[in-house]
Each structure stands twice: as C-alpha cells, then as structure tokens.
C-alpha angles and dihedrals in degrees: 000000000000123000115256117252112258117225132186112281115268132158124260098303092315118184092269095045110125090214088074089067091054092049090049093050094050094036089067108090097215107031097080090044092054091046089052092047091053093050094106098047146285120344137183122243091252092052091052091047091051093046099048113071118217100012120122123224090246093051092047091051091049092048093049092048091050091048090050091052088049090051092240094120135030120218115213121193117195121208096237135123109271094027116249123209125188132185124212135174120259120218091271090048091052090049088060088068089075096066091036090057090044090053090049090053090050091051090050090052101040110012097097093053093047091047091049091051093048101038104023128243128099131313109254 
C-alpha cells in the first residue's frame, strides 16, 4: 500500500483549506469535461459545444468565463472578419489533467461496482 500524501496542517475543511478549491473544481459538472476537451490544444466555442454532449451554449459560455477568471484557460481573440475566438489551457489548466486522468482510472477500476450498488444489476 502506498503512503498517503502529507499536506500542510489545516483544520477540518476550514475556510482557508486548499482542499476546498479542489472540491469546488471537481464539484462543477462541466469544468473537468471542458479541461479534458481542451487537452490537445486550442478550440473554438462551436467546436467545444459540438464535442461535449449535453451542455448548453449558455452553460459552456459560463464555464469558460469562470475558467478564464480562475486562470485555467486563455481566451484568444483574432482580429479577423468574422472574429475568431479560441480557448486553450494554461499551465495550471493542463496540470488539472493529472487528477482527471487519475479519476478516469478509478472509474475504470471501480465504476461498474459503484453503478451496480447505486442502480441495481450485477457487478461487472
């Protein structure tokens, strides 16, 4: 078994606890999805909208604006007619791919059992 990661001492999720930021990032339904979609490079709003199933244009816009404020994505506007805007991950946004991939590995290993427990059926 691996040793647990040691973090700086904080209280039980006190207001200044950095773990709250992580919970907030992954508690947002669309933020990790948008990060994952941008993993291979810049994309336009329309490309993201077409590639992400189930997200509305309004929600994608809100998510991208929030991510831009959090410095996870960079918005580039090109002086063209018609105007072209692309979104790309910043270094901190790219670093979020590490826990996203780790979560994906966990789902591969345990998702069927969790789904079976929640929704019935058999464990695959």
